[in-house]
Coordinates of C-alpha atoms and ligand atoms in Angstrom, one line a residue:
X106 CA 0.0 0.0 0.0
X107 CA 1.0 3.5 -1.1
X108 CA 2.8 5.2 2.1
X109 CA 2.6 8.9 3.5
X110 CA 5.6 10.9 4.4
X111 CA 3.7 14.2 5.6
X112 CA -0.4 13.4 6.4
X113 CA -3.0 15.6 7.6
X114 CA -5.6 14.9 10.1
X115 CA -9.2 15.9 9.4
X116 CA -11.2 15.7 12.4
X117 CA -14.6 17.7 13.2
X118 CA -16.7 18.9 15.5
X119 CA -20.2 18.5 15.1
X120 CA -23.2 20.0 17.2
X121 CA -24.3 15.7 17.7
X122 CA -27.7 15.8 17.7
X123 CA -27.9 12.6 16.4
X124 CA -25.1 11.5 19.9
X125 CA -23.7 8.8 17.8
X126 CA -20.6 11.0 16.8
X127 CA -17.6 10.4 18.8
X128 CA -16.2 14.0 20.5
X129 CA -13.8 15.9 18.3
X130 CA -11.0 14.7 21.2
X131 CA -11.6 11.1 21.1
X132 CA -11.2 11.5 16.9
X133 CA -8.2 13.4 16.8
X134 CA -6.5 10.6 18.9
X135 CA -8.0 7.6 16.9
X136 CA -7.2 9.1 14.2
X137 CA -3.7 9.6 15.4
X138 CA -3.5 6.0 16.7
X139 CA -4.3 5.0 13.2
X140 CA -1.6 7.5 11.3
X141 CA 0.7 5.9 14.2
X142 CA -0.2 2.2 13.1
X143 CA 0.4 3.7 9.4
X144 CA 4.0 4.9 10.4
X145 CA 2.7 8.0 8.5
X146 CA 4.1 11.2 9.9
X147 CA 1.3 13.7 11.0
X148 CA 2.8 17.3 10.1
X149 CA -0.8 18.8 10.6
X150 CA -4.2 18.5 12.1
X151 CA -7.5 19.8 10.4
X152 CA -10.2 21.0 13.0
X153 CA -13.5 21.9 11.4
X154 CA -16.2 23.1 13.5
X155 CA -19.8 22.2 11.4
X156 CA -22.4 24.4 13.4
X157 CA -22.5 26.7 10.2
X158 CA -23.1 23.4 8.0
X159 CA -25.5 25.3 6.3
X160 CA -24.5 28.6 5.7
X161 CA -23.4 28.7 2.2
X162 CA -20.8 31.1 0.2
X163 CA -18.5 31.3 -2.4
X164 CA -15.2 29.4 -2.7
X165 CA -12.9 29.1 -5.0
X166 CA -12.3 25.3 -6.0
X167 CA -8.6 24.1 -6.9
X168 CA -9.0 24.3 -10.3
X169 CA -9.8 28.6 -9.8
X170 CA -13.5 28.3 -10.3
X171 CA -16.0 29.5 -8.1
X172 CA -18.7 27.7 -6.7
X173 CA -21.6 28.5 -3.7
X174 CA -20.7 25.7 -1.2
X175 CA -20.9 25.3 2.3
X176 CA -18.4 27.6 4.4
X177 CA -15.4 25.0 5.2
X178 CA -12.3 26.8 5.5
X179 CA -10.5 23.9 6.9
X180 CA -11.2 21.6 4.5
X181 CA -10.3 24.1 1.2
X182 CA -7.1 24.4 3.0
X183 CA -6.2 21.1 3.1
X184 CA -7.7 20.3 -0.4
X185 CA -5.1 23.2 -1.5
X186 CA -2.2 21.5 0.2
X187 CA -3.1 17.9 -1.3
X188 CA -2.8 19.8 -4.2
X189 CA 0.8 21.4 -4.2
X190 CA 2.1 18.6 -2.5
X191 CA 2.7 19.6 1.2
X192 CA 0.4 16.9 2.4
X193 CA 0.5 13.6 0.8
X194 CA -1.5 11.1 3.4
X195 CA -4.8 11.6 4.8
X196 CA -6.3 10.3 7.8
X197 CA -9.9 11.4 8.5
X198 CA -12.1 9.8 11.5
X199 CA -14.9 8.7 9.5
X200 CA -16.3 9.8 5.8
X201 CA -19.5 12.0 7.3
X202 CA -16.6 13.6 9.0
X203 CA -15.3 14.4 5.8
X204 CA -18.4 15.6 3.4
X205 CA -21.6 15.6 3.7
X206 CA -22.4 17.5 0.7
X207 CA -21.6 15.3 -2.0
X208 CA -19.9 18.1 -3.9
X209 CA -17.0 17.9 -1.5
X210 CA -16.7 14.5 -1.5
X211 CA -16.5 15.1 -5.6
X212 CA -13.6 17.7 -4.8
X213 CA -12.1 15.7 -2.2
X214 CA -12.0 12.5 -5.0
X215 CA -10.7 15.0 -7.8
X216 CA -7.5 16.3 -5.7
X217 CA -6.7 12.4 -4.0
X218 CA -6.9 11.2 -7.8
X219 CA -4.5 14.2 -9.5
X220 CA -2.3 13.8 -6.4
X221 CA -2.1 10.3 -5.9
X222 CA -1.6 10.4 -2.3
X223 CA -3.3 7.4 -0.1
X224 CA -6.6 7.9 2.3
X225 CA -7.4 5.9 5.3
X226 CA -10.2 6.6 7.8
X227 CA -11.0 5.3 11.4
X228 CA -13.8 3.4 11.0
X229 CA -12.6 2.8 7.2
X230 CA -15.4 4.4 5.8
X231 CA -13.0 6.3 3.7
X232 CA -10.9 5.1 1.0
X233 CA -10.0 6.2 -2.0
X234 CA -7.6 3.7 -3.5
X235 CA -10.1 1.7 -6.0
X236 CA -13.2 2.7 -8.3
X237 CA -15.2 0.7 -6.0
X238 CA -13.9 2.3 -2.7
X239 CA -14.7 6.0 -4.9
X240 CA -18.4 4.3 -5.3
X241 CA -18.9 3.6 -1.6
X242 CA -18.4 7.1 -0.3
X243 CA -20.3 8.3 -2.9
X244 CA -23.6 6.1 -2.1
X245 CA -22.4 6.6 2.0
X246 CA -22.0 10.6 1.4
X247 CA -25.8 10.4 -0.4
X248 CA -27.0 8.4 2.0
X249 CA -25.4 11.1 5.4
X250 CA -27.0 13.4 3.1
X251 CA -30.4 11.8 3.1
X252 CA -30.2 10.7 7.1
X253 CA -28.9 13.7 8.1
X254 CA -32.5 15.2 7.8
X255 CA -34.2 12.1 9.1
X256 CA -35.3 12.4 12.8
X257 CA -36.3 9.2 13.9
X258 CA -33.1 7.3 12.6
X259 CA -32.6 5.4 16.2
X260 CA -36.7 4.7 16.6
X261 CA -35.9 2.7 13.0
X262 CA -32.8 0.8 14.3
X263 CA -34.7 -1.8 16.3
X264 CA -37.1 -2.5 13.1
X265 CA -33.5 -2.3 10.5
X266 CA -32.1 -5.1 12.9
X267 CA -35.3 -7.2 12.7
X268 CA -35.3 -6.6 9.2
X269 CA -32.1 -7.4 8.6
X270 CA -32.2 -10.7 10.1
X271 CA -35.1 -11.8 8.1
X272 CA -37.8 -12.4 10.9
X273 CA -41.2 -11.5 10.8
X274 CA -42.2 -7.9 12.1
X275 CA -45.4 -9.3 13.7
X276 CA -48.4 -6.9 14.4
X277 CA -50.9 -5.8 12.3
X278 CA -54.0 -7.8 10.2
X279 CA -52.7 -11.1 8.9
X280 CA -51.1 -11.6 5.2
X281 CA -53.1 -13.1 2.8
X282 CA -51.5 -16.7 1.8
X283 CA -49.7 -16.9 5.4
X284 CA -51.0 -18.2 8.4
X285 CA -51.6 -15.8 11.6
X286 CA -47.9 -16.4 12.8
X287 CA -47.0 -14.7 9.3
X288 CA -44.7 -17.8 8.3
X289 CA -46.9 -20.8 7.8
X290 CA -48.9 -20.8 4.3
X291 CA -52.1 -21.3 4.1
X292 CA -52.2 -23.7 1.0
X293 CA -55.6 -22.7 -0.2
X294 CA -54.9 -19.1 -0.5
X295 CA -51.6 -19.6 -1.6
X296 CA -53.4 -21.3 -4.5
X297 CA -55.7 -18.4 -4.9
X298 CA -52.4 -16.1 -5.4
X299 CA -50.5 -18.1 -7.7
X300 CA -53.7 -18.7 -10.0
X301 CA -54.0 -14.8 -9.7
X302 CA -50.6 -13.8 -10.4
X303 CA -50.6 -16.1 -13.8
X304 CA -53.7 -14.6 -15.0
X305 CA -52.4 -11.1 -14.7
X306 CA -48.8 -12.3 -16.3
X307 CA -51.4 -13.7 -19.3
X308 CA -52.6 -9.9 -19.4
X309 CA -56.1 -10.1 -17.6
X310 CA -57.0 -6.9 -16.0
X311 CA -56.8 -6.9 -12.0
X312 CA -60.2 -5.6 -11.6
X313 CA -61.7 -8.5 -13.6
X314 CA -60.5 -10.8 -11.4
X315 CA -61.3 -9.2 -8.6
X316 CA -64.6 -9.5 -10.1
X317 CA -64.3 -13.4 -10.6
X318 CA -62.9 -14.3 -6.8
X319 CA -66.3 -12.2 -5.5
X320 CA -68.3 -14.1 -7.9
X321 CA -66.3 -17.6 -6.7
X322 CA -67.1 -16.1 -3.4
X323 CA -63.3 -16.3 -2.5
X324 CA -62.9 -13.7 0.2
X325 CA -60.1 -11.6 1.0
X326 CA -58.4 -11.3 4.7
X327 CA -60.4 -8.4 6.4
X328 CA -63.2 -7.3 3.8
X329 CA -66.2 -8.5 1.9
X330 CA -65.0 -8.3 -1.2
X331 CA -61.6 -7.8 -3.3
X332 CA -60.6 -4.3 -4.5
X333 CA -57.7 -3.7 -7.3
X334 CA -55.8 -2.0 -4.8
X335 CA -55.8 -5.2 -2.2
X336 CA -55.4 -7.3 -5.0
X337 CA -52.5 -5.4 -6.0
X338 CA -50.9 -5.0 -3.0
X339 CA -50.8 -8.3 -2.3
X340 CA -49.6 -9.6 -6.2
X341 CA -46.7 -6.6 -5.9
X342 CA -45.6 -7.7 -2.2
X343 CA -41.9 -9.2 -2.2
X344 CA -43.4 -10.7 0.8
X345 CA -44.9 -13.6 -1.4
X346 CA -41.3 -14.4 -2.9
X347 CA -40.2 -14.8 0.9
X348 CA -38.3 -11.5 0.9
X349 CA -38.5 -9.3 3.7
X350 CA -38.9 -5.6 2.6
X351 CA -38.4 -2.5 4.9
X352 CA -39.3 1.1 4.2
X353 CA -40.4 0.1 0.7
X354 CA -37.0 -1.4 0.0
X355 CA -36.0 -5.7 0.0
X356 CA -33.3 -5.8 2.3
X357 CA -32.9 -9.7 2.4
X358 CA -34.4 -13.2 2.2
X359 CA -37.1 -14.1 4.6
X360 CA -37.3 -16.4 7.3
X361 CA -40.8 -17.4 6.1
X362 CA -41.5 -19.5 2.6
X363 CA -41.5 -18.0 -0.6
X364 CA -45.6 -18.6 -2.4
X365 CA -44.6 -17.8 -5.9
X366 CA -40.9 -17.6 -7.0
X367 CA -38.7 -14.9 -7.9
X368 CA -38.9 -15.0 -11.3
X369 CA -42.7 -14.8 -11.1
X370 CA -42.1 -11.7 -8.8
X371 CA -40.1 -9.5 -10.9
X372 CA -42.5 -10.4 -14.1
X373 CA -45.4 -9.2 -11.9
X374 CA -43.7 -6.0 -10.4
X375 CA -42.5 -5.0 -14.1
X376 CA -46.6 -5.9 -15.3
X377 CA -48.1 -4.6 -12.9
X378 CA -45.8 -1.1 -13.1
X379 CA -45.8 -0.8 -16.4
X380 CA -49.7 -0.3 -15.9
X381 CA -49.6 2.4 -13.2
X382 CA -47.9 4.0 -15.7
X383 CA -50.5 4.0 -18.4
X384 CA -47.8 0.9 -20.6
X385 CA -49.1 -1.9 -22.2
X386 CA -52.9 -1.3 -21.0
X387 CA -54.2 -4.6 -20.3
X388 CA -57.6 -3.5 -21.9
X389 CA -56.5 -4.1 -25.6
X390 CA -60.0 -5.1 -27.6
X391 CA -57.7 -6.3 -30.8
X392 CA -54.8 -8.1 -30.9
X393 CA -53.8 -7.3 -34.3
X394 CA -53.7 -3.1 -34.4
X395 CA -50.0 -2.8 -34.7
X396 CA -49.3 -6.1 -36.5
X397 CA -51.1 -5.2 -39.9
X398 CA -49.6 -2.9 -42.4
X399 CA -51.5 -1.1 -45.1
X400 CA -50.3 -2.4 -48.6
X401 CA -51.0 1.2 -49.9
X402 CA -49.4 3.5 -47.9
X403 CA -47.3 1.8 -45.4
X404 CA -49.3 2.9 -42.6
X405 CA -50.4 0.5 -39.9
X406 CA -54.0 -0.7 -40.1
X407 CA -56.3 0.0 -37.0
X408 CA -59.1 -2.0 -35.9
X409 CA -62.7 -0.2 -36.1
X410 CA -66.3 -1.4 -34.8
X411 CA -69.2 -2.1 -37.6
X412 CA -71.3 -2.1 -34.9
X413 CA -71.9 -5.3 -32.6
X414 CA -69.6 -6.9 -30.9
X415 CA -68.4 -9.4 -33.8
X416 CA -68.2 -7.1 -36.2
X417 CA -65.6 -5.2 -36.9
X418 CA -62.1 -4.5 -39.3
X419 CA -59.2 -2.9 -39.8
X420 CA -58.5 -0.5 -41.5
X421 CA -55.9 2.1 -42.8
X422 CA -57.5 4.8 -41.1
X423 CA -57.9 8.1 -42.7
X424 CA -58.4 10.1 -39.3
X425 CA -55.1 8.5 -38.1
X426 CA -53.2 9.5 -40.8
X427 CA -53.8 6.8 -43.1
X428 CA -54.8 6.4 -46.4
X429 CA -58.3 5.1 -46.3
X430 CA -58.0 3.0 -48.9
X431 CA -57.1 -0.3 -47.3
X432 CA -59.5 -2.5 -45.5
X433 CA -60.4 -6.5 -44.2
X434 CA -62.5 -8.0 -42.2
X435 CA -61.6 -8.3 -38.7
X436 CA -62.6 -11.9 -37.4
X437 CA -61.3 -14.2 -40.3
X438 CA -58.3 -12.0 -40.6
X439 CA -57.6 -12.4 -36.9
X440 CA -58.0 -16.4 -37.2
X441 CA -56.1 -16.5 -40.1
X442 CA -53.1 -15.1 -38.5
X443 CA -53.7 -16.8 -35.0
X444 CA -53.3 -20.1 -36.8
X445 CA -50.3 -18.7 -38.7
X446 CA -48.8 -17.7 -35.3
X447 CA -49.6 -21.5 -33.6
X448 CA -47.5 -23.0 -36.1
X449 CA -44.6 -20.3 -35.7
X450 CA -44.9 -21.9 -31.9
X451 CA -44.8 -25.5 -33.1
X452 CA -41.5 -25.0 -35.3
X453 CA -38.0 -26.1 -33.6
X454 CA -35.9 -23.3 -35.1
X455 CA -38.6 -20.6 -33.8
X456 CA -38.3 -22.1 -30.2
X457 CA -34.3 -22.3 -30.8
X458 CA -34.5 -18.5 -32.2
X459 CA -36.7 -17.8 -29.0
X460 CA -34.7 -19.5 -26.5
X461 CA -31.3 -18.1 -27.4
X462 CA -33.1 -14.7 -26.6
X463 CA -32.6 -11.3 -28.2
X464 CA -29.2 -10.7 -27.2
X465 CA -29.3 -6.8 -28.7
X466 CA -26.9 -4.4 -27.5
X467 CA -29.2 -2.4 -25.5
X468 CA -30.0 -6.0 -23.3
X469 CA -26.6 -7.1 -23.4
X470 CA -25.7 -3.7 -21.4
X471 CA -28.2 -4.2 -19.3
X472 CA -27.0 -7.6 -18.0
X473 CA -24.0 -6.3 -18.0
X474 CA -25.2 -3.3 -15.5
X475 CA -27.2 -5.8 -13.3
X476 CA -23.9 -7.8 -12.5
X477 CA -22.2 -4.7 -11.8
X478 CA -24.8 -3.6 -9.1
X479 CA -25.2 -7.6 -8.2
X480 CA -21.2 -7.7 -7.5
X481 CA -21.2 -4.2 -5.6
X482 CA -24.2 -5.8 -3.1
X483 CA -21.3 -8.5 -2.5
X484 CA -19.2 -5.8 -1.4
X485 CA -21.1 -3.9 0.3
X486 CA -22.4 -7.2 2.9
X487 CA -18.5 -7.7 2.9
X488 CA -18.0 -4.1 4.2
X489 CA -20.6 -4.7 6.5
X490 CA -19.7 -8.0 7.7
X491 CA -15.9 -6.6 8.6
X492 CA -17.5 -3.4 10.3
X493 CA -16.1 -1.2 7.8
X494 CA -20.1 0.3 7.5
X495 CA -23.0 0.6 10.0
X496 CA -26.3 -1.3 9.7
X497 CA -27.9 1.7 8.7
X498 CA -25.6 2.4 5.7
X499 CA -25.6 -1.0 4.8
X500 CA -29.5 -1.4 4.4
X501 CA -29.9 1.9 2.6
X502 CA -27.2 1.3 0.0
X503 CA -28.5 -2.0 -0.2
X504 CA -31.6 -0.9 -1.2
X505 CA -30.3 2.3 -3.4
X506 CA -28.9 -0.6 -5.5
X507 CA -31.6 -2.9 -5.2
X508 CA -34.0 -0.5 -6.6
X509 CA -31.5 0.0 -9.7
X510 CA -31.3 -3.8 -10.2
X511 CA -35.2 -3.9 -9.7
X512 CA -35.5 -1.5 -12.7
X513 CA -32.6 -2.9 -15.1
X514 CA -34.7 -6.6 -14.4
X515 CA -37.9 -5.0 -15.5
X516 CA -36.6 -3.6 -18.5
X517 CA -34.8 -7.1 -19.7
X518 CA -38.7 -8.6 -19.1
X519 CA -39.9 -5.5 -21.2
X520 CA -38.3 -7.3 -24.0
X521 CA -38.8 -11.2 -23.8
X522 CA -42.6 -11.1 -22.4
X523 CA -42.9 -14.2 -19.9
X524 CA -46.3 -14.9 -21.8
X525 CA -44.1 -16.1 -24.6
X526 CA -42.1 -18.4 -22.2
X527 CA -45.6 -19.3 -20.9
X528 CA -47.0 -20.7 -24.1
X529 CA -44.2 -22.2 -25.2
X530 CA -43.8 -24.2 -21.9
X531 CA -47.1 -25.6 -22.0
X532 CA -48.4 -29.3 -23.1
X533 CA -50.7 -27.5 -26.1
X534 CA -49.4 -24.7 -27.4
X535 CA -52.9 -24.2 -29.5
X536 CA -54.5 -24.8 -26.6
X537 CA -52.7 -21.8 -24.5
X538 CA -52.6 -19.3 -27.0
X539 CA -56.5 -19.1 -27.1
X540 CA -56.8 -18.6 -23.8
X541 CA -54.6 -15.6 -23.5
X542 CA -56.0 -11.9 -23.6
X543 CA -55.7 -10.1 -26.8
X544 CA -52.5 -8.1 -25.0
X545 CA -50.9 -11.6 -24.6
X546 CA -51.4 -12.6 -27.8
X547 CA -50.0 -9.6 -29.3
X548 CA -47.2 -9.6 -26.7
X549 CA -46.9 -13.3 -28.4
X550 CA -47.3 -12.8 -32.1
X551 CA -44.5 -10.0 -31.8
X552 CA -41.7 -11.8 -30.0
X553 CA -42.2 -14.6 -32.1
X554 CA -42.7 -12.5 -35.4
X555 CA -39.8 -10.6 -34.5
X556 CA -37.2 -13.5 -33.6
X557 CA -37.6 -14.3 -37.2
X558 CA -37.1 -10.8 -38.1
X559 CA -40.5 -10.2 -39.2
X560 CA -42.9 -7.4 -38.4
X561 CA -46.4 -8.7 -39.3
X562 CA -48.3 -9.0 -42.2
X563 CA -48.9 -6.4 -45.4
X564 CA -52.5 -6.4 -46.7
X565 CA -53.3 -5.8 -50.2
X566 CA -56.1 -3.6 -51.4
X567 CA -59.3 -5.5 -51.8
X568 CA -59.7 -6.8 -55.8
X569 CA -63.4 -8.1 -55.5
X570 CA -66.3 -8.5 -53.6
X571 CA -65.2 -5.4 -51.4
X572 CA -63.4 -5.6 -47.8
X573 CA -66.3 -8.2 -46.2
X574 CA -65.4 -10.9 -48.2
X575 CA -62.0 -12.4 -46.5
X576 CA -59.5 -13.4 -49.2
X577 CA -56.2 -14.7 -47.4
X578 CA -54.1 -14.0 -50.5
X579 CA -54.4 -10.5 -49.8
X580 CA -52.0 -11.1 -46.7
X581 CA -48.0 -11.2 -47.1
X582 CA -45.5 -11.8 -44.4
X583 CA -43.6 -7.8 -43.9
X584 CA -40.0 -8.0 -43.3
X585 CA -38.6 -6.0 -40.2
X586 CA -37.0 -2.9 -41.8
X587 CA -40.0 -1.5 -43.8
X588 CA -39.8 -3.5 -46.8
X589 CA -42.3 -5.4 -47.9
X590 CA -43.7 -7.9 -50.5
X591 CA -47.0 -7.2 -51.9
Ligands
ZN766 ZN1 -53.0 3.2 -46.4

């Protein structure tokens, strides 16, 4: 390890209203006592007083430019001797010690890196060596930021330790799918979620089966009858995976059994968020708007009611942008193409092209993000197993990075729907496909469709016997890119 021949000392006082700091005495001589173990010289000591933390004015940065920053003479000073070379070790108690505005931290990174000189802290909090010591103050410098306003830090303790350790948090009404001791399932309701959570994955609408467990007279834990929201909750709760969550965030695996499994869980967090957010609506009348192209124009044909409920077409609409001038007749056109999709199922280089996944650039970063972020949670229970970060940082960085991997998992599902893995796991393909909602099927037709680099299908004008009459030669197979075979 790089060695210091002059260090500095930054200790500081704080007004402690959180009493967890250790008084500016006790860290100037743990500090020391470290330097000391070090065999790095200490030629000067840093004493910042913080009960001005947040009176702001301008200093001038290293680099000359001038910036509104919290007063810290102390700590510009040593910053400027870092950077001519008059101190070349630091020693600091702890990193909250050292910034709590993350712009500091950012100054304090830029003079260690030009400099080269090495960092140690107290209760090694603080190290600058590697990119993944630079990426742990950061997230513990965001999250002092974020505590630092946080009143009731100690209340949480007891409930982060409890949390932490997996165990169930007791109180309140009981879970649905759990027994009353919040650990034992109850088989039949279990049952009732895993039925629920596949027939929202297969693109049914929560409210309609909320409709069909009152009607089955399947009740909920508490009311009378099922609400979206209950529903919801219950389908979106990590709780069901066996993961214990705490302030929103999963901080580990739970000490009770998982009901459906993690896989399951992130399809139905990433389905069931997409529609919060107004995405793939699971109220989607026909399955083919967006797979039918007009053989005119180019545009995309939409579907449009005749009246009644079984008949309707699609069309190149001329309100849409569209030419007008294309249309067929909805319920053959859509059995034509179901059939032609059900044998794209049944053919072995399909479910090879399928299986191998789309491995496109923008999913390939993406996996490549999530094992970044999975090998930094390694590090980070590391840090906290050796004591080198409290509870309370741990489980907040945890679930900072959680949350990221949560996201980057959700989009990789955006783009290989699990219905498609759903139909082409089952005994009768045919069979499946029929039962799925009209946003499955799409989901379906599309991934398959577009494994073989196909879009959908171009339809012709009409030659005789106008659009009613269904003529399937009017239908070509479009190739992705725009070009297409009429
Ligand atoms: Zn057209």
């Amino acid at each position: 390890m790089k060695t210091a021949t002059r260090a500095g000392l930054l200790v500081r006082i704080s007004d402690d209203r959180e009493g967890q700091g250790a008084g500016v005495g006790r860290q100037q001589a743990d500090a020391q006592a470290l330097a000391d173990r070090l065999g790095w010289p200490v030629v000067e000591i840093f004493t910042e007083n913080d009960t001005s933390a947040y009176k702001r004015k301008r200093v001038t940065k290293a680099d000359g430019t001038i910036e509104m920053r919290v007063d810290r003479p102390e700590f510009r000073r040593l910053l400027a001797l870092i950077e001519s070379g008059q101190i070349d070790g630091l020693v600091a108690y702890h990193l909250d010690r050292v910034a709590r505005d993350p712009r500091d931290l950012e100054d304090l990174i830029d003079v260690v890196e030009r400099a080269r000189i090495p960092v140690e802290s107290v209760t090694g909090s603080l190290r600058l060596a590697t990119d993944s010591d630079i990426t742990m103050a950061r997230i513990g410098v965001a999250i002092a930021n974020q505590s630092s306003r946080d009143a009731s830090r100690r209340i949480r303790r007891k409930h982060e330790e409890l949390a932490t350790s997996g165990q169930f948090n007791g109180g309140g009404a009981r879970r649905y799918g759990y027994e009353r001791d919040g650990v034992t399932i109850n088989e039949e309701e279990a049952d009732v979620i895993r039925t629920c959570a596949g027939r929202v994955l297969a693109g049914e609408s929560v409210s309609s089966i909320c409709r069909d467990l009152d009607l089955q007279l399947i009740l909920p834990v508490r009311a009378q009858r099922w609400s979206s929201r209950s529903l919801t909750d219950i389908l979106r709760s990590p709780r069901i995976a066996g993961l214990r969550v705490h302030h929103g965030e999963v901080v580990g695996d739970a000490a009770w059994p998982a009901i459906v499994d993690r896989s399951t869980h992130e399809a139905l967090m990433a389905t069931l968020h997409a529609r919060a957010r107004g995405q793939n609506r699971p109220v989607l009348a026909r399955w083919l708007n967006m797979l039918l192209w007009c053989g005119k124009c180019g545009h995309h044909l939409s579907s449009s009611s005749l009246g009644g409920d079984r008949a309707f077409r699609y069309w190149c609409n001329s309100q849409r942008d569209g030419c007008g001038g294309v249309a067929i007749q909805g319920p053959r056109t859509e059995a034509y193409v179901e059939a032609e999709v059900v044998g794209y199922l049944g053919r072995p280089d399909v479910i090879a092209a399928l299986a191998r996944g789309r491995s496109s650039d923008a999913s390939q970063a993406t996996r490549h993000d999530i094992e970044a972020d999975e090998f930094q949670l390694r590090q980070l229970s590391r840090m906290w197993a050796e004591r080198q970060i409290t509870l309370d940082e741990y489980a907040e960085a945890r679930g900072i990075i959680e949350q990221r991997i949560k996201s980057a998992k959700s989009s990789l599902l955006a783009v290989v729907p699990l219905h498609v893995r759903n139909v082409l796991a089952s005994a009768e393909v045919g069979t499946t496909w029929t039962a799925l909602t009209p946003a499955a099927k799409r989901d379906v037709a599309r991934t398959v469709l577009g494994s073989q680099g196909l879009m959908g299908w171009t339809v012709a004008p009409a030659t005789s016997g106008g659009p009613r009459r269904f003529d399937p030669s009017r239908l070509s197979l479009r190739q992705d890119g725009g070009v297409h075979d009429v």
